[in-house]
Every structure is written in structure tokens, then in C-alpha cells.
């Protein structure tokens, strides 16, 4: 495993992040998710492979994911050996503190997350989306107070327009509040719209990208036309079924076959060569998923291979937040 600084901060993270959206319990789990017993080997494997950056969110299985992650922390490792990240925004319950990015919601939800995780702090506290109903100054000051209270070490954001992210960073700069060091955005060979504006902004601001869905819900990990449990049962996975994606998937398959490696390694290796990308977030449900992701860290693609992977891409609408 390799490690890198997250943006221009001093925080070192593993170059593969363990995405914990796949872990949950009834009644809020999906068919493709793992319950706690099935998730335990994944946590052990992550530690064996050096994947020490773990990412979850309060909304994942309405808190169940955080509870599972918290118990795994106590069972398999020491708190200070893990970079722990969670998120806030989506509604956890009805009422003014249940969701959004108001001061009331942020203060209520950070405490609820810490209780479920069984820890006094998270290393990275991320806003899951932009909240158009709350002034950015209110949100940024509340997040700053969370950091100053010792409940979070760093701040991150996720999935929004570049101008929205810029406005939040600007508010922090004007008032001397804590800035974001990371942007968790949808990015893969099948969805590259972040390259148009967001990635340039991140490079300028010294912010690291943490791509979610780096394998496009499994579409980049298997030959075209092969369905997956995730893509069949996750509405988000339907974004990648258009015919415009077929030549890209076939390019990944051709290079993978020529290299004698799984397709997932090629797709992730392409992503890791981007200097803005710190750590793709991989949500494993099988043992080989995480192993393939870690192997991608050492896979170096040639310029010709990168060109072959990128050439079939056509513009498409950003998705996941708009």
C-alpha cells in the first residue's frame, strides 16, 4: 500500500479508501449489502492490506453502517491507526435537526455519529451534499466549531457544482474558519465531468479528490452486458447502462486481458495516475474486490493505454447531486 497527503493538509491516507456503504443491517439494508457478520472479514482484510482510510456516513443504513464500523474499530485495530471519515446532510429523521447543513443539524448529527462510531472524534467530517436552504456562512462556522471542539480533525465535502464548493471555501477564508481539504465526487472512466471545472478548482485550492463509484457500480469490473447485483438493485447503477459506455468498458477489458489482470485494476490504475486523486473509495462485498483495488496502486499504465481508455468518452450530464 502507498500513502499520500490528503490535499495540501498534513493528513496521510492510504491510496485506497474502504467504502462502508456496503455494510448495514435490517430493515435499512439493500440486497447487495453485507450484514455485520459478513462484513468482518472485509475489515480484517483491509488492515492486512494496509487500507487504513475508512469512509462511512450517517445515512448509510440509517446509522447501521457507522455502528458496524465502530465495533470493527474496537475489535480489530486501534483508533489512532485508522483515518475515519463520516458525513452529514441527508435526513436521518423528521425535524429541524434531522438533516441538511444548518447549525442545529450539524451539531446534532456529529454527536449522533460519534455515539454510533464509539469514538470521541472523526478524522474527516464531510458534508454529503450542498444545502441550498442554509447560508454557507452558517454551515462553515458550524463545521469550524466542530473542529475546534475536537470532534473532527479535518473537513471535507462531496458532490456539488464547482461554484458551490468555491463559495464555501471563500466563506471559510474570509472568516478564518476551517477549510475543506477533500472533495468526494463521482468520478470514473464512465463519468469524467469533474475534469471540466471541479478538478481544476481542487488543484488550485490544494484539495484532494476522493472519487466515489470509481468502478461505476461494477460496470468497469466485468465485460459489457454482464449485470451485477449492485447495478440491478441500485437506481444509481442505472446511470451506466447507456450504449455510449460500451466502447469504454471494452477498452478496459482489452487492456486487462493483455496485461493478465482483472478489469477493476485497470480502471483504478487509470484513476490513480491523476494527480488530483488521493484515494478512490472502494466498497467491497467480496474478498477479491479489495485485493484488486490495492493491486491497482502498483499498476502503471502506458501513455498509449491511457489514450485508449480515454478516447471513447463522450460528454454527459453530471449526476449524483443535480
Coordinates of C-alpha atoms in Angstrom, one line a residue:
X1 CA 0.0 0.0 0.0
X2 CA 1.1 3.5 -0.7
X3 CA 0.1 6.6 1.4
X4 CA -0.4 10.2 0.4
X5 CA -1.3 13.5 1.9
X6 CA -4.9 14.5 1.5
X7 CA -4.7 17.7 -0.5
X8 CA -2.2 20.1 1.0
X9 CA -3.0 19.0 4.5
X10 CA -0.7 17.0 6.7
X11 CA -3.2 14.1 6.9
X12 CA -1.8 10.9 5.4
X13 CA -4.2 8.4 3.9
X14 CA -4.0 5.1 2.2
X15 CA -4.3 5.4 -1.6
X16 CA -7.4 3.1 -1.4
X17 CA -10.2 4.0 0.9
X18 CA -12.5 1.4 2.3
X19 CA -16.1 2.5 1.5
X20 CA -18.5 1.3 4.1
X21 CA -21.8 1.9 2.3
X22 CA -21.9 -1.8 1.6
X23 CA -22.3 -2.6 5.3
X24 CA -25.7 -2.4 7.0
X25 CA -28.4 -4.2 8.9
X26 CA -32.2 -4.6 8.6
X27 CA -34.5 -3.0 7.9
X28 CA -32.5 -0.4 6.0
X29 CA -30.1 -2.7 4.1
X30 CA -30.2 -3.4 0.3
X31 CA -29.9 -6.8 -1.4
X32 CA -26.3 -6.1 -2.3
X33 CA -25.2 -5.2 1.2
X34 CA -23.4 -7.2 3.8
X35 CA -24.6 -7.7 7.4
X36 CA -22.2 -7.3 10.3
X37 CA -21.0 -10.9 10.3
X38 CA -20.3 -10.9 6.6
X39 CA -18.5 -7.6 6.8
X40 CA -16.0 -8.6 9.5
X41 CA -13.6 -10.4 7.1
X42 CA -13.5 -7.3 4.9
X43 CA -12.3 -5.2 7.8
X44 CA -9.6 -7.7 8.7
X45 CA -8.5 -7.9 5.1
X46 CA -8.4 -4.1 4.8
X47 CA -6.0 -4.0 7.8
X48 CA -3.8 -6.8 6.3
X49 CA -3.6 -4.9 3.0
X50 CA -2.8 -1.5 4.7
X51 CA -6.1 0.1 3.9
X52 CA -6.4 2.4 6.9
X53 CA -8.7 5.0 5.4
X54 CA -12.3 4.1 6.2
X55 CA -15.2 6.1 4.9
X56 CA -18.9 5.9 6.0
X57 CA -21.9 8.2 6.5
X58 CA -24.7 8.7 9.0
X59 CA -27.3 8.0 6.2
X60 CA -25.8 4.6 5.3
X61 CA -28.5 2.2 6.5
X62 CA -29.7 5.0 8.8
X63 CA -26.7 4.7 11.1
X64 CA -26.2 0.9 11.0
X65 CA -23.0 1.3 8.9
X66 CA -21.5 3.6 11.5
X67 CA -22.3 1.2 14.2
X68 CA -20.7 -1.7 12.3
X69 CA -17.6 0.4 11.6
X70 CA -17.4 1.4 15.2
X71 CA -17.5 -2.1 16.5
X72 CA -14.9 -3.2 13.9
X73 CA -12.6 -0.4 15.1
X74 CA -12.7 -1.8 18.6
X75 CA -12.4 -5.4 17.6
X76 CA -9.6 -5.3 15.1
X77 CA -7.4 -2.2 15.5
X78 CA -6.5 0.9 17.5
X79 CA -8.4 4.1 16.9
X80 CA -5.3 6.1 16.2
X81 CA -4.2 3.7 13.4
X82 CA -7.3 4.5 11.3
X83 CA -8.3 7.6 9.4
X84 CA -12.0 7.6 10.0
X85 CA -14.4 9.6 7.9
X86 CA -18.2 10.1 8.0
X87 CA -20.7 12.5 6.5
X88 CA -23.7 14.7 7.3
X89 CA -26.6 16.1 5.2
X90 CA -29.3 13.5 4.3
X91 CA -32.3 13.3 6.6
X92 CA -31.9 10.9 9.5
X93 CA -35.3 11.8 11.0
X94 CA -38.1 14.4 10.7
X95 CA -37.5 17.7 12.4
X96 CA -35.1 20.7 12.0
X97 CA -32.0 18.8 13.3
X98 CA -32.6 15.6 11.2
X99 CA -30.9 16.7 8.0
X100 CA -29.4 19.5 6.0
X101 CA -26.5 21.7 7.0
X102 CA -28.0 24.1 9.5
X103 CA -26.0 24.7 12.7
X104 CA -28.7 22.7 14.6
X105 CA -28.4 19.7 12.2
X106 CA -24.6 19.7 12.2
X107 CA -24.3 19.9 16.0
X108 CA -26.9 17.2 16.5
X109 CA -25.6 14.8 13.8
X110 CA -22.0 14.9 14.7
X111 CA -22.8 13.8 18.2
X112 CA -25.1 11.1 16.9
X113 CA -22.4 9.8 14.6
X114 CA -19.7 9.8 17.3
X115 CA -22.0 7.8 19.5
X116 CA -22.7 5.2 16.9
X117 CA -19.0 5.0 15.9
X118 CA -18.0 4.7 19.6
X119 CA -15.3 7.4 19.3
X120 CA -14.6 10.9 20.5
X121 CA -13.7 12.2 17.1
X122 CA -13.6 11.6 13.4
X123 CA -10.6 12.4 11.3
X124 CA -12.6 13.7 8.4
X125 CA -16.1 15.2 8.7
X126 CA -17.7 15.7 5.3
X127 CA -20.8 17.4 4.1
X128 CA -22.6 14.8 1.9
X129 CA -24.2 17.4 -0.4
X130 CA -24.6 21.2 -0.8
X131 CA -27.6 22.6 1.2
X132 CA -29.3 25.4 -0.8
X133 CA -31.5 26.2 2.1
X134 CA -28.8 27.2 4.6
X135 CA -26.4 30.2 4.2
X136 CA -22.9 28.9 3.5
X137 CA -21.6 31.1 6.4
X138 CA -23.8 29.3 8.8
X139 CA -22.6 25.9 7.6
X140 CA -18.9 26.8 7.6
X141 CA -18.9 28.4 11.0
X142 CA -20.7 25.4 12.5
X143 CA -18.2 23.0 10.9
X144 CA -15.4 25.1 12.2
X145 CA -16.8 24.9 15.7
X146 CA -17.0 21.1 15.3
X147 CA -13.3 21.1 14.6
X148 CA -12.4 23.5 17.4
X149 CA -14.5 21.3 19.8
X150 CA -12.2 18.4 18.9
X151 CA -14.9 16.3 17.4
X152 CA -13.4 16.4 13.9
X153 CA -9.8 16.9 12.8
X154 CA -10.4 17.9 9.2
X155 CA -13.3 18.8 6.9
X156 CA -14.4 17.5 3.5
X157 CA -17.2 18.0 1.0
X158 CA -19.0 15.8 -1.5
X159 CA -20.8 16.1 -4.9
X160 CA -21.7 19.6 -5.8
X161 CA -21.1 22.2 -8.5
X162 CA -17.7 23.8 -8.6
X163 CA -19.1 27.3 -7.9
X164 CA -20.9 26.0 -4.8
X165 CA -17.7 24.5 -3.4
X166 CA -15.8 27.7 -4.2
X167 CA -18.3 29.8 -2.3
X168 CA -17.9 27.6 0.8
X169 CA -14.1 27.8 0.7
X170 CA -14.3 31.5 0.2
X171 CA -16.6 31.9 3.2
X172 CA -14.1 30.0 5.3
X173 CA -11.2 32.1 4.1
X174 CA -12.9 35.4 4.7
X175 CA -13.7 34.5 8.3
X176 CA -10.7 32.5 9.3
X177 CA -12.7 29.2 9.6
X178 CA -11.5 25.7 8.8
X179 CA -11.3 24.9 5.0
X180 CA -12.2 21.7 3.2
X181 CA -9.2 19.5 2.4
X182 CA -11.1 16.9 0.3
X183 CA -13.9 16.6 -2.3
X184 CA -15.7 13.3 -2.6
X185 CA -17.0 13.3 -6.1
X186 CA -18.4 10.9 -8.7
X187 CA -15.5 10.0 -11.0
X188 CA -14.7 7.1 -13.2
X189 CA -13.9 6.3 -16.8
X190 CA -17.7 6.4 -17.4
X191 CA -18.2 9.7 -15.7
X192 CA -15.4 12.2 -16.1
X193 CA -17.4 15.5 -16.0
X194 CA -15.4 16.5 -12.8
X195 CA -12.4 17.1 -15.1
X196 CA -14.1 20.2 -16.7
X197 CA -14.3 22.6 -13.7
X198 CA -14.0 20.8 -10.3
X199 CA -10.6 19.2 -10.8
X200 CA -9.0 22.5 -11.8
X201 CA -10.5 24.1 -8.7
X202 CA -9.3 21.3 -6.5
X203 CA -5.8 21.6 -7.8
X204 CA -5.8 25.4 -7.3
X205 CA -7.2 25.1 -3.8
X206 CA -4.9 22.2 -2.7
X207 CA -7.9 19.9 -2.2
X208 CA -7.7 16.1 -2.7
X209 CA -10.3 14.2 -4.7
X210 CA -11.8 11.0 -3.1
X211 CA -13.8 9.5 -6.0
X212 CA -16.9 7.5 -5.3
X213 CA -18.2 4.9 -7.6
X214 CA -14.8 4.6 -9.3
X215 CA -15.8 1.3 -10.9
X216 CA -19.3 2.7 -12.0
X217 CA -21.2 0.3 -9.8
X218 CA -19.2 -2.6 -11.2
X219 CA -19.7 -1.8 -14.8
X220 CA -15.9 -1.3 -15.3
X221 CA -15.1 -4.5 -13.5
X222 CA -16.7 -7.0 -15.9
X223 CA -17.4 -7.4 -19.6
X224 CA -20.1 -5.3 -21.2
X225 CA -23.5 -6.9 -20.9
X226 CA -22.7 -8.6 -17.6
X227 CA -25.2 -7.5 -14.9
X228 CA -24.2 -7.2 -11.3
X229 CA -26.3 -7.5 -8.2
X230 CA -25.5 -3.8 -7.4
X231 CA -26.3 -2.5 -10.8
X232 CA -29.6 -4.4 -10.9
X233 CA -30.8 -3.3 -7.5
X234 CA -29.3 0.2 -7.2
X235 CA -31.0 3.0 -9.1
X236 CA -27.7 4.9 -9.2
X237 CA -26.2 2.0 -11.2
X238 CA -28.7 2.6 -14.0
X239 CA -26.7 5.7 -14.9
X240 CA -24.1 3.5 -16.6
X241 CA -26.1 1.3 -18.8
X242 CA -26.2 3.5 -21.9
X243 CA -24.6 2.3 -25.1
X244 CA -22.1 5.2 -25.0
X245 CA -20.3 3.3 -22.3
X246 CA -19.8 0.1 -24.2
X247 CA -16.6 1.1 -26.1
X248 CA -15.0 2.3 -22.8
X249 CA -15.8 -0.9 -21.0
X250 CA -14.4 -2.9 -24.0
X251 CA -11.2 -0.8 -23.9
X252 CA -10.7 -1.7 -20.2
X253 CA -11.4 -5.3 -21.0
X254 CA -8.9 -5.4 -23.9
X255 CA -6.1 -3.8 -21.8
X256 CA -6.8 -6.1 -18.8
X257 CA -6.7 -9.2 -20.9
X258 CA -3.4 -8.0 -22.5
X259 CA -2.0 -7.4 -19.0
X260 CA -3.4 -10.5 -17.5
X261 CA -5.1 -8.6 -14.7
X262 CA -8.7 -8.0 -13.6
X263 CA -10.6 -5.2 -15.3
X264 CA -11.0 -3.4 -12.0
X265 CA -7.2 -3.0 -11.6
X266 CA -7.0 -1.2 -15.0
X267 CA -9.9 1.1 -14.3
X268 CA -8.5 2.1 -10.9
X269 CA -4.9 2.4 -12.1
X270 CA -6.1 4.9 -14.7
X271 CA -7.8 6.9 -11.9
X272 CA -4.8 6.8 -9.6
X273 CA -2.5 8.4 -12.2
X274 CA -4.5 11.7 -11.9
X275 CA -2.5 14.0 -9.6
X276 CA -5.7 15.4 -8.1
X277 CA -6.9 12.0 -7.0
X278 CA -5.8 11.0 -3.5
X279 CA -7.8 7.8 -2.8
X280 CA -10.7 6.2 -4.7
X281 CA -13.4 4.9 -2.4
X282 CA -13.9 1.2 -3.0
X283 CA -17.0 -0.6 -1.5
X284 CA -16.1 -4.3 -1.4
X285 CA -18.6 -7.0 -0.9
X286 CA -16.3 -9.9 -1.9
X287 CA -12.7 -10.7 -0.9
X288 CA -11.1 -10.1 -4.3
X289 CA -12.7 -6.6 -4.6
X290 CA -10.3 -5.0 -2.1
X291 CA -7.3 -7.1 -3.2
X292 CA -7.8 -6.0 -6.8
X293 CA -8.1 -2.4 -5.7
X294 CA -4.8 -2.5 -3.7
X295 CA -3.0 -4.2 -6.6
X296 CA -4.0 -1.3 -8.9
X297 CA -1.8 1.1 -6.8
X298 CA 1.3 -0.6 -8.3
X299 CA -0.1 -1.0 -11.9
X300 CA 1.4 1.6 -14.2
X301 CA -0.4 2.2 -17.5
X302 CA 1.5 3.4 -20.6
X303 CA 0.6 6.6 -22.4
X304 CA -0.9 4.6 -25.2
X305 CA -3.1 2.6 -22.8
X306 CA -4.3 5.7 -21.1
X307 CA -5.2 7.2 -24.5
X308 CA -7.1 4.1 -25.5
X309 CA -9.1 4.2 -22.3
X310 CA -9.9 7.9 -22.6
X311 CA -10.6 8.2 -26.3
X312 CA -14.1 6.7 -26.4
X313 CA -15.5 9.1 -23.8
X314 CA -18.3 11.5 -24.8
X315 CA -19.7 14.4 -22.8
X316 CA -22.6 13.6 -20.5
X317 CA -24.6 15.3 -17.8
X318 CA -23.1 15.3 -14.3
X319 CA -25.1 13.1 -12.0
X320 CA -25.3 12.2 -8.3
X321 CA -26.3 15.6 -7.0
X322 CA -28.2 17.7 -9.5

